[in-house]
XYZ file of C-alpha atoms in Angstrom:
673
model
C 153.269 52.645 71.556
C 152.883 50.646 74.010
C 153.250 47.110 74.887
C 149.796 44.630 74.962
C 149.703 43.326 78.398
C 150.120 39.612 77.000
C 153.470 41.211 75.641
C 154.419 43.075 78.746
C 154.241 39.301 80.401
C 156.902 38.038 78.568
C 159.870 37.330 81.146
C 163.117 35.276 81.276
C 161.332 33.172 83.995
C 158.691 32.045 81.483
C 160.746 31.180 79.036
C 163.357 29.133 81.112
C 161.784 28.530 84.021
C 161.208 25.073 85.955
C 157.903 23.006 83.570
C 154.798 22.123 85.260
C 154.416 18.406 85.737
C 152.198 19.022 82.722
C 154.159 20.862 80.342
C 157.090 18.243 81.242
C 154.893 15.019 80.407
C 154.296 16.494 76.879
C 157.784 17.380 76.047
C 159.593 14.262 76.570
C 163.212 13.722 75.014
C 163.901 17.088 74.866
C 165.931 20.062 77.199
C 164.128 21.963 79.736
C 164.103 24.896 77.783
C 163.495 23.081 74.720
C 160.101 21.983 76.198
C 159.211 25.623 76.785
C 156.217 26.886 75.088
C 153.868 30.105 75.815
C 150.693 30.394 74.843
C 150.692 34.282 73.607
C 147.230 34.659 72.569
C 144.555 32.386 72.777
C 142.904 33.002 69.176
C 146.066 33.095 66.833
C 143.541 35.377 64.301
C 143.364 38.035 66.890
C 147.544 39.148 66.075
C 146.020 41.110 63.434
C 144.070 43.612 65.655
C 146.827 43.762 68.915
C 149.029 44.575 66.093
C 147.608 47.873 65.088
C 148.731 49.014 68.694
C 151.193 46.980 70.128
C 154.750 46.983 68.131
C 156.150 43.501 69.233
C 152.450 42.212 68.028
C 153.559 44.300 64.936
C 156.648 42.418 64.317
C 155.602 39.037 65.406
C 152.817 39.412 62.087
C 155.864 40.321 60.084
C 157.364 37.044 60.906
C 154.833 35.375 60.216
C 153.892 36.817 56.978
C 157.454 36.345 55.963
C 156.740 32.928 55.735
C 153.658 32.849 53.803
C 156.103 32.628 50.479
C 157.559 29.037 51.637
C 153.777 28.054 52.829
C 152.884 28.993 49.377
C 156.221 27.272 47.832
C 155.375 24.035 49.570
C 151.767 23.549 48.309
C 152.767 24.874 44.701
C 155.193 21.491 45.310
C 152.111 19.142 46.390
C 149.846 21.248 43.384
C 147.520 22.966 45.645
C 146.694 26.153 44.884
C 146.015 28.432 47.394
C 144.907 31.910 47.185
C 147.063 34.392 45.630
C 149.907 35.881 47.608
C 150.776 39.467 46.467
C 151.899 42.059 49.219
C 148.511 41.377 51.575
C 146.968 44.264 53.764
C 146.621 43.161 57.829
C 142.696 42.907 56.917
C 143.731 40.782 54.283
C 145.702 38.633 56.857
C 143.466 38.509 59.237
C 141.169 36.086 57.239
C 144.741 33.892 56.855
C 145.016 33.702 60.197
C 142.898 30.343 62.148
C 141.624 30.505 65.637
C 144.330 28.245 66.831
C 146.782 29.658 69.393
C 149.447 31.710 68.719
C 152.800 30.098 70.873
C 156.021 31.550 71.989
C 159.391 29.370 72.384
C 162.604 30.368 72.747
C 164.930 30.127 69.979
C 168.076 28.519 71.147
C 171.652 28.532 69.675
C 174.369 26.245 71.563
C 177.296 27.360 69.875
C 177.198 30.878 68.217
C 176.101 33.078 71.251
C 178.464 33.344 73.594
C 181.597 33.428 70.959
C 183.770 35.344 70.856
C 183.517 35.700 74.334
C 184.305 33.080 76.501
C 181.761 30.090 76.928
C 179.412 29.958 79.947
C 177.811 26.747 81.238
C 173.768 28.303 80.830
C 171.226 29.232 77.948
C 172.486 30.746 74.750
C 168.637 32.509 74.102
C 169.317 33.933 70.983
C 165.865 34.485 70.012
C 162.095 33.740 69.861
C 159.700 31.523 67.643
C 156.476 32.367 66.919
C 153.842 29.556 65.642
C 150.681 30.088 64.084
C 148.259 28.402 61.547
C 147.781 29.875 57.949
C 144.449 28.758 56.544
C 144.441 28.942 52.543
C 141.856 27.667 50.342
C 140.302 25.760 53.614
C 143.640 24.203 54.421
C 145.439 24.752 57.567
C 149.126 24.831 57.670
C 151.574 25.513 60.279
C 154.237 28.153 60.197
C 156.975 29.720 62.254
C 158.113 32.939 62.674
C 161.232 34.078 64.089
C 161.610 37.265 66.229
C 165.857 38.189 67.567
C 166.531 39.139 70.980
C 169.862 40.619 71.596
C 171.535 43.197 74.589
C 173.936 45.774 74.390
C 177.377 45.184 75.815
C 176.925 47.446 78.875
C 173.923 45.458 79.926
C 173.383 43.800 83.093
C 172.115 39.920 82.710
C 172.122 37.159 84.450
C 175.670 35.099 84.388
C 173.801 31.770 82.961
C 172.085 33.695 80.071
C 173.461 34.903 76.858
C 171.752 36.899 74.287
C 172.261 37.994 70.424
C 174.477 41.387 69.700
C 173.073 44.621 67.785
C 173.673 44.996 64.451
C 176.231 47.127 63.379
C 175.484 50.291 61.834
C 178.196 49.979 59.473
C 180.901 47.190 58.394
C 183.778 49.873 58.834
C 182.789 51.548 62.222
C 184.845 51.345 65.493
C 182.479 48.667 67.275
C 182.814 46.948 63.935
C 186.571 47.273 64.073
C 186.395 45.742 67.619
C 184.195 42.415 67.264
C 186.985 41.798 64.430
C 189.571 41.784 67.119
C 187.491 39.692 69.863
C 186.906 37.725 66.626
C 190.396 36.893 65.817
C 191.676 36.653 69.431
C 189.192 34.201 70.991
C 189.516 32.134 68.151
C 193.338 31.876 68.011
C 193.373 31.672 72.494
C 190.281 28.712 72.249
C 189.597 26.610 68.818
C 192.045 23.965 68.868
C 190.533 22.481 65.209
C 191.236 25.878 63.698
C 195.438 25.578 63.971
C 195.264 22.332 61.926
C 195.690 22.717 58.161
C 193.592 20.870 55.028
C 196.055 18.234 54.956
C 195.570 17.316 58.802
C 199.242 19.478 59.838
C 198.968 21.134 63.048
C 200.171 24.544 63.120
C 201.711 26.057 66.545
C 199.652 29.548 66.656
C 203.061 30.599 69.116
C 205.437 30.099 65.931
C 205.538 33.292 63.406
C 204.906 32.481 60.274
C 207.289 32.373 57.282
C 205.969 35.633 55.173
C 205.123 34.859 51.424
C 207.595 36.623 48.394
C 205.625 39.527 48.547
C 203.496 41.550 50.924
C 202.210 44.918 51.401
C 203.203 46.735 54.399
C 200.281 48.466 55.236
C 201.983 51.525 56.878
C 201.112 52.848 59.568
C 197.939 53.567 61.106
C 197.905 57.526 60.824
C 198.966 57.389 57.396
C 202.652 58.648 57.933
C 204.342 55.858 56.858
C 202.871 54.742 53.731
C 201.933 51.447 52.051
C 203.955 49.701 49.714
C 205.336 46.278 48.256
C 208.073 44.603 50.877
C 209.429 41.395 49.608
C 209.907 39.342 52.772
C 213.244 37.533 51.336
C 212.686 34.660 53.972
C 211.245 37.495 56.847
C 208.632 35.897 59.276
C 205.717 37.766 60.895
C 201.915 37.144 60.912
C 199.619 38.726 57.985
C 196.591 38.744 56.572
C 195.323 37.657 52.874
C 192.553 38.997 50.684
C 189.911 37.560 48.896
C 188.730 39.639 45.750
C 186.974 39.650 42.541
C 189.243 41.279 39.731
C 186.463 42.909 38.000
C 186.152 43.560 34.369
C 188.783 44.148 32.327
C 187.756 47.922 31.306
C 188.581 48.535 35.362
C 190.849 45.862 36.276
C 192.529 45.911 39.892
C 195.741 47.874 40.247
C 198.267 45.351 39.518
C 202.274 44.835 39.965
C 204.478 44.516 36.875
C 207.989 44.368 35.947
C 207.380 48.386 35.025
C 206.122 49.337 38.150
C 207.783 46.731 40.547
C 210.259 49.253 42.372
C 208.085 52.324 42.684
C 205.546 49.885 44.311
C 208.353 48.441 46.814
C 209.259 52.492 47.245
C 205.726 53.120 47.965
C 202.037 52.564 46.488
C 200.050 55.996 46.725
C 196.850 55.905 48.341
C 194.819 57.581 45.372
C 196.062 54.731 42.847
C 194.926 52.034 45.918
C 191.335 50.567 44.849
C 188.656 51.042 47.326
C 188.527 47.212 48.114
C 192.505 47.132 49.329
C 192.052 50.509 50.668
C 189.354 49.076 52.868
C 191.167 45.937 53.676
C 194.459 47.962 54.841
C 192.516 49.809 57.000
C 190.936 46.582 58.893
C 194.732 44.793 58.553
C 195.866 48.238 60.723
C 192.988 48.098 63.425
C 193.694 44.624 64.189
C 197.085 45.339 65.147
C 199.088 43.076 61.871
C 201.481 44.772 59.228
C 200.876 42.730 56.371
C 198.652 41.915 53.740
C 198.724 39.649 50.812
C 197.340 40.919 47.644
C 197.201 38.622 44.492
C 197.122 41.425 42.056
C 199.833 43.316 43.719
C 202.285 40.651 45.242
C 202.804 38.940 41.775
C 204.335 40.023 38.839
C 201.465 39.505 36.239
C 203.691 40.267 33.367
C 206.193 37.547 34.352
C 204.452 34.093 33.582
C 207.501 31.967 35.665
C 206.756 33.937 38.846
C 203.358 33.516 38.379
C 203.106 29.677 37.776
C 205.866 29.645 40.574
C 203.084 31.583 43.073
C 199.954 29.837 42.092
C 201.482 26.523 43.498
C 202.034 28.708 46.758
C 198.406 30.278 47.056
C 197.386 27.397 49.145
C 200.217 27.781 52.187
C 199.659 31.715 51.607
C 195.861 31.295 52.443
C 196.319 28.428 54.875
C 199.068 29.874 56.911
C 197.368 33.575 57.169
C 196.214 34.844 60.289
C 192.959 35.322 58.469
C 191.465 35.464 55.377
C 188.977 38.999 54.328
C 186.849 37.988 51.486
C 185.209 40.640 49.707
C 182.500 38.794 49.434
C 179.555 40.966 47.739
C 181.702 43.294 45.940
C 181.803 42.729 42.299
C 185.602 44.364 41.563
C 188.470 45.991 43.384
C 186.701 49.633 43.414
C 183.541 48.973 45.042
C 185.321 48.471 48.581
C 184.417 46.036 51.327
C 182.290 48.501 53.943
C 179.121 48.523 51.944
C 176.381 50.880 51.954
C 173.729 49.281 54.360
C 169.600 49.225 54.118
C 168.551 50.631 57.070
C 168.258 48.687 60.530
C 164.712 46.763 61.187
C 162.560 48.237 64.121
C 163.349 47.040 67.422
C 160.983 47.306 70.666
C 162.255 46.695 74.159
C 161.335 44.143 76.849
C 160.738 46.310 80.022
C 159.825 43.402 82.202
C 161.971 40.541 81.019
C 164.002 39.915 83.947
C 162.338 40.888 87.059
C 158.895 41.401 86.070
C 158.363 44.799 87.117
C 158.837 47.997 85.280
C 162.583 48.612 84.172
C 165.023 49.818 81.614
C 166.238 45.861 81.044
C 168.137 46.831 77.909
C 166.787 43.603 76.466
C 165.246 44.332 72.734
C 163.503 42.315 70.311
C 164.022 42.887 66.813
C 162.658 40.994 63.010
C 165.204 39.830 60.771
C 164.868 41.767 57.301
C 167.799 40.761 55.159
C 167.719 38.889 52.477
C 169.643 35.679 51.560
C 171.118 37.029 48.624
C 172.509 40.014 50.970
C 173.901 38.010 53.166
C 174.831 34.453 52.367
C 178.426 34.221 50.548
C 177.088 31.549 48.412
C 175.000 34.861 46.647
C 177.898 37.334 46.544
C 179.959 38.011 43.415
C 183.079 36.498 44.464
C 181.029 32.680 45.036
C 180.893 33.110 41.076
C 185.202 33.569 40.917
C 186.630 30.141 40.499
C 189.833 31.484 42.415
C 187.538 31.774 45.492
C 187.299 27.865 45.955
C 190.723 27.115 47.363
C 190.658 30.537 49.136
C 187.720 29.504 50.652
C 188.331 26.254 51.933
C 192.054 26.412 52.913
C 191.879 29.861 55.069
C 191.401 28.690 58.474
C 189.386 31.529 59.157
C 187.813 34.080 57.277
C 185.885 37.113 57.309
C 183.044 37.769 54.805
C 182.021 41.215 54.341
C 178.318 40.852 52.556
C 175.765 43.797 51.893
C 173.646 42.913 54.717
C 176.806 41.613 57.495
C 180.337 41.008 58.424
C 179.948 37.013 58.732
C 182.883 35.098 60.644
C 183.647 32.258 59.566
C 186.361 29.505 61.239
C 186.982 25.746 60.709
C 185.006 25.885 64.581
C 182.124 27.902 63.645
C 179.901 30.692 61.480
C 178.299 33.002 62.877
C 176.953 36.546 61.991
C 177.486 39.804 63.657
C 174.660 39.887 65.703
C 175.825 36.596 67.386
C 173.653 33.987 65.657
C 174.967 30.966 64.086
C 175.040 30.798 60.431
C 175.079 27.848 57.883
C 176.813 28.416 54.791
C 177.863 25.187 52.272
C 181.107 27.539 51.103
C 183.506 25.704 53.137
C 182.277 21.671 52.342
C 185.732 19.927 51.729
C 184.250 16.800 49.718
C 185.672 16.619 46.294
C 182.672 16.164 44.533
C 180.566 19.042 46.430
C 183.961 21.310 45.110
C 184.278 20.427 41.786
C 180.178 21.492 41.576
C 180.931 24.628 42.893
C 184.058 25.396 41.327
C 182.814 23.950 37.869
C 179.950 26.599 38.143
C 182.539 29.286 38.552
C 184.138 32.137 36.254
C 187.722 32.080 34.905
C 189.311 35.173 33.167
C 191.746 32.694 31.515
C 189.879 29.284 30.631
C 193.692 27.725 30.545
C 193.509 28.589 34.366
C 190.599 25.914 34.960
C 193.345 23.116 36.797
C 195.545 25.841 37.760
C 193.327 27.109 40.000
C 192.619 24.425 41.915
C 196.754 23.691 42.048
C 196.659 25.196 45.630
C 193.834 22.508 46.982
C 195.210 19.814 45.260
C 198.879 20.509 46.972
C 197.481 20.171 50.019
C 195.149 17.598 49.950
C 197.826 15.328 48.018
C 200.021 15.793 51.527
C 197.309 14.392 53.679
C 196.109 11.185 50.928
C 199.096 10.626 49.270
C 196.777 9.740 46.292
C 197.312 10.285 42.701
C 195.717 13.372 41.011
C 195.615 13.679 36.704
C 193.187 16.087 35.252
C 190.863 17.008 38.146
C 190.207 13.181 39.339
C 191.897 11.377 42.523
C 192.735 7.682 41.355
C 191.195 5.910 44.798
C 187.727 7.345 44.356
C 187.250 6.334 40.790
C 185.131 5.160 38.695
C 182.646 7.394 40.630
C 184.386 10.724 40.171
C 183.727 9.933 36.119
C 179.680 10.085 36.952
C 179.558 13.516 35.724
C 177.111 15.606 33.762
C 176.752 18.956 32.563
C 174.651 21.638 33.600
C 173.763 23.042 29.702
C 173.841 22.233 26.295
C 177.349 22.132 24.843
C 177.736 21.981 21.342
C 180.584 19.030 19.319
C 183.273 22.261 19.323
C 183.197 22.835 23.005
C 186.621 21.055 24.483
C 188.783 23.907 24.320
C 191.554 22.661 26.497
C 191.930 19.111 24.147
C 191.423 17.687 27.365
C 190.562 13.957 27.395
C 186.958 13.265 27.095
C 186.647 11.391 30.740
C 187.663 14.677 32.897
C 184.846 17.259 33.926
C 187.482 19.858 33.104
C 186.807 18.994 29.034
C 184.111 20.735 29.345
C 183.767 24.633 29.556
C 180.434 24.981 32.190
C 179.591 23.874 35.283
C 178.964 19.990 36.095
C 176.818 17.851 38.486
C 177.801 14.290 39.834
C 175.184 11.431 39.306
C 173.584 10.218 42.589
C 174.771 7.293 43.294
C 173.226 5.448 46.550
C 175.280 2.436 48.045
C 176.710 0.998 44.801
C 180.583 -0.581 44.609
C 182.791 -0.661 41.205
C 182.412 -3.160 38.774
C 185.250 -2.580 37.260
C 187.707 -5.546 37.584
C 190.601 -3.092 37.026
C 191.229 0.791 36.344
C 194.218 2.860 35.833
C 196.138 5.906 33.886
C 198.672 5.396 30.867
C 200.178 7.804 29.755
C 199.269 12.010 30.397
C 195.209 11.287 29.452
C 194.430 7.693 28.600
C 192.542 5.886 30.753
C 192.201 2.065 30.508
C 188.986 0.218 32.334
C 188.301 -3.399 32.613
C 184.666 -3.610 32.787
C 181.494 -4.938 30.807
C 180.880 -3.259 27.608
C 177.128 -3.633 25.573
C 176.522 -1.439 22.474
C 173.417 0.820 22.610
C 170.494 -0.728 20.777
C 168.135 2.301 20.441
C 167.573 5.805 22.260
C 164.149 7.734 22.277
C 163.196 10.762 23.566
C 160.393 9.673 26.007
C 160.264 6.337 28.348
C 157.796 3.884 29.275
C 158.315 0.761 31.421
C 155.827 -1.710 32.897
C 158.182 -2.568 35.175
C 159.834 0.481 36.988
C 158.760 3.388 35.488
C 158.587 5.311 38.448
C 161.790 4.264 39.248
C 163.689 5.550 35.980
C 161.601 8.798 36.180
C 162.407 10.087 39.578
C 166.044 9.302 39.269
C 165.601 11.478 36.179
C 164.324 13.954 37.793
C 167.051 13.367 41.137
C 169.638 13.593 38.076
C 170.729 17.315 36.895
C 168.833 15.713 33.200
C 165.816 17.964 33.530
C 168.107 21.062 33.419
C 169.754 19.385 29.909
C 166.372 17.830 28.584
C 167.725 18.558 24.888
C 170.554 15.892 26.080
C 168.804 12.894 27.728
C 167.183 10.278 25.950
C 165.577 7.148 27.405
C 167.320 3.525 26.824
C 165.893 0.867 25.338
C 166.613 -3.004 24.133
C 166.246 -4.296 20.907
C 162.907 -5.767 22.231
C 162.007 -2.920 22.655
C 161.870 -2.892 26.990
C 162.790 0.666 28.596
C 166.498 -0.308 30.323
C 167.183 2.862 31.604
C 168.294 6.405 30.760
C 171.392 8.338 29.611
C 172.311 12.028 29.423
C 175.114 13.362 26.561
C 178.017 15.535 26.996
C 177.207 17.668 24.272
C 174.540 17.413 21.769
C 174.677 15.229 18.992
C 173.088 15.275 15.488
C 171.714 11.974 14.859
C 172.294 10.060 17.131
C 170.425 6.606 16.282
C 173.056 6.478 13.638
C 176.338 6.893 15.470
C 177.637 3.606 16.984
C 177.606 4.150 20.800
C 178.191 2.033 23.775
C 177.532 1.295 27.565
C 180.554 0.788 29.918
C 179.261 -0.241 33.714
C 181.110 1.373 36.163
C 179.502 0.880 39.420
C 176.588 -0.975 40.190
C 173.955 -1.878 43.355
C 175.634 -5.468 43.640
C 179.735 -6.163 43.783
C 181.497 -8.215 41.056
C 182.184 -10.616 43.870
C 178.317 -11.138 44.280
C 177.737 -11.730 40.707
C 180.285 -13.865 40.130
C 178.947 -15.652 43.031
C 175.652 -15.839 41.766
C 176.156 -17.063 38.164
C 178.597 -20.125 39.302
C 175.598 -20.771 42.334
C 173.004 -20.461 40.072
C 170.945 -18.105 42.351
C 168.236 -16.709 41.155
C 168.685 -13.063 42.566
C 169.176 -11.952 38.983
C 165.381 -11.687 39.236
C 166.100 -8.577 41.729
C 166.156 -4.854 40.440
C 169.919 -3.920 39.740
C 170.990 -0.683 39.353
C 173.797 0.439 37.201
C 175.548 3.323 36.327
C 177.449 3.867 33.110
C 179.439 5.641 30.598
C 178.271 6.265 27.215
C 181.159 6.183 24.903
C 181.958 6.149 21.070
C 184.226 4.016 19.404
C 187.236 6.486 17.860
C 188.297 6.030 14.269
C 186.826 2.293 13.955
C 189.447 0.865 16.553
C 188.365 -2.112 18.880
C 189.620 -0.207 21.738
C 189.821 3.023 21.647
C 186.928 4.860 22.812
C 186.014 8.696 23.954
C 183.112 9.448 26.470
C 180.268 11.212 25.168
C 177.470 11.289 28.230
C 176.931 9.187 31.264
C 173.897 7.422 32.583
C 171.770 4.454 34.578
C 170.647 1.276 33.829
C 167.527 -0.978 35.671
C 167.832 -4.688 36.241
C 170.714 -7.728 35.497
C 168.842 -9.513 32.831
C 170.607 -7.302 29.980
C 173.745 -7.018 31.658
C 174.222 -11.066 32.151
C 175.545 -12.093 29.478
C 178.113 -9.471 28.618
C 181.475 -9.963 28.534
C 184.320 -8.305 30.450
C 186.768 -5.915 27.904
C 189.610 -3.897 28.285
C 188.923 -0.763 26.864
C 191.287 2.814 26.731
C 189.327 6.235 27.188
C 190.765 9.331 25.912
């Protein structure tokens, strides 16, 4: 099929050329390119008919159709019921698009397209956005689809314009190795930020690092010199690290033990090496390096003392690696890095894109058909592995091998193999975000729940000089005490016998309570001994708990906050908190299921509030009327231990509203174990 007249008329000057006075007046505050909008079809409903004969219109139709589920999700959230979506035919789509104009706009990527080439001053044009209107149940909803633009390497193009790249046919092809080499070299030469470690130390890229205790010597690229385990003994060289899933116990990875250590130092037979390790070795050879660190092979697995020593060094190993290869979507070490890909989506050449005359331009339009689960590292098998948390955060550069693409991620940018910028939260270093991701992930041995964070803890402590104990930082208390579980647990669930106040004590994911503009209400908070937390704060007994809540003062506030918290995912664990006279004070979420809740004496400990302790003392001293205002208090829920007067264990978390309930409550010193 040939392009229609409208699609043949799409040219670079129309997309990024100077604006008319009319266009400029209607797009104040934007760059000259961001202002540009082209009316592609006067009547959007004509698109379906045109798509039957024009391949580019067919792409636009598909791009808009891809967005239909998102429109329906928005409708569902507003309780509007659209027509059934299913798999619409073209005829049905005709009835869904309105007669409003179909508009094209340039899609810009200010960071991504130039890398790994030298950045150019000009326009980085990654694609086109297509904007139309859906009509659902008589209501109109704007929808925007995306077409990607790319060139091939040998395409002649204006120097001031950069485009995306062609999708690779395979992760293990020569073009893929070439792209990895370009990424690595460009990052090393141009990204100053990528030479800074997690602790803030600046690495001189010209200085060759000391190798880990052992690494795999990858041998020669032609295979004449085999791979083997190399004991470095202080030798220096650049190396690569591998982040991978060990897999299930019925098919574990190849490991080094006391019994085969010397054999591995002599040679590791290629036929014995799992496919993921083979592919990693191939990548290391192709990028011109000699060594790769793989945990299962480079640490003697049946030597507990060595394992503990090396686990502390893991943070530094990943941080000082030239790059980390992440087997993102491989569930075990035998599946490999170069995974089978789905067929490439169709492409259409834009013949008049540069000059406005018929020519072979080498500019192509295509559509994304990648699914999030196949592209995003957060959806891969490796993201479920707890050890991957510190491997990803400490690595200065990572190459994620996913089902659909190779993803480059360094401290400066994250980019798909196609050149598009890419958003991922895999490298968010805020501690609460780290713990929320980490706590959901799996460990072969539950006893590693703290050990698997040691590398990260070591590097962060260099930066902050803060005190760390059981997964919490002293200077971030009491904030980091306010966590809640993501699933229902039972009373027996503290397998590691850790203090009740730490998230490590529960064998499941946790989420931190959302806290807005609050300050600590604790007069003091400190650790005593190994696991005792001494807190000086207001303590008050809980008078009544109910499964439902009603409040004349602030019902919407309480309902909204429960919805924003994680409580709705653990509906059997949350309760409404009432005063003795029947006033709804707030809500609590328990860490585990407790039978006969109202028969167990429970207490609220006020940790944080929207008014500081100093402000409250001033109000009490001056007798101001500020107490009538709505105050919010974030609390720990405690249970007294063995009828002692000052020793408690944590059983939950919650929030109360209004200052009156706390007004005459005395500050007490409590010990939480």
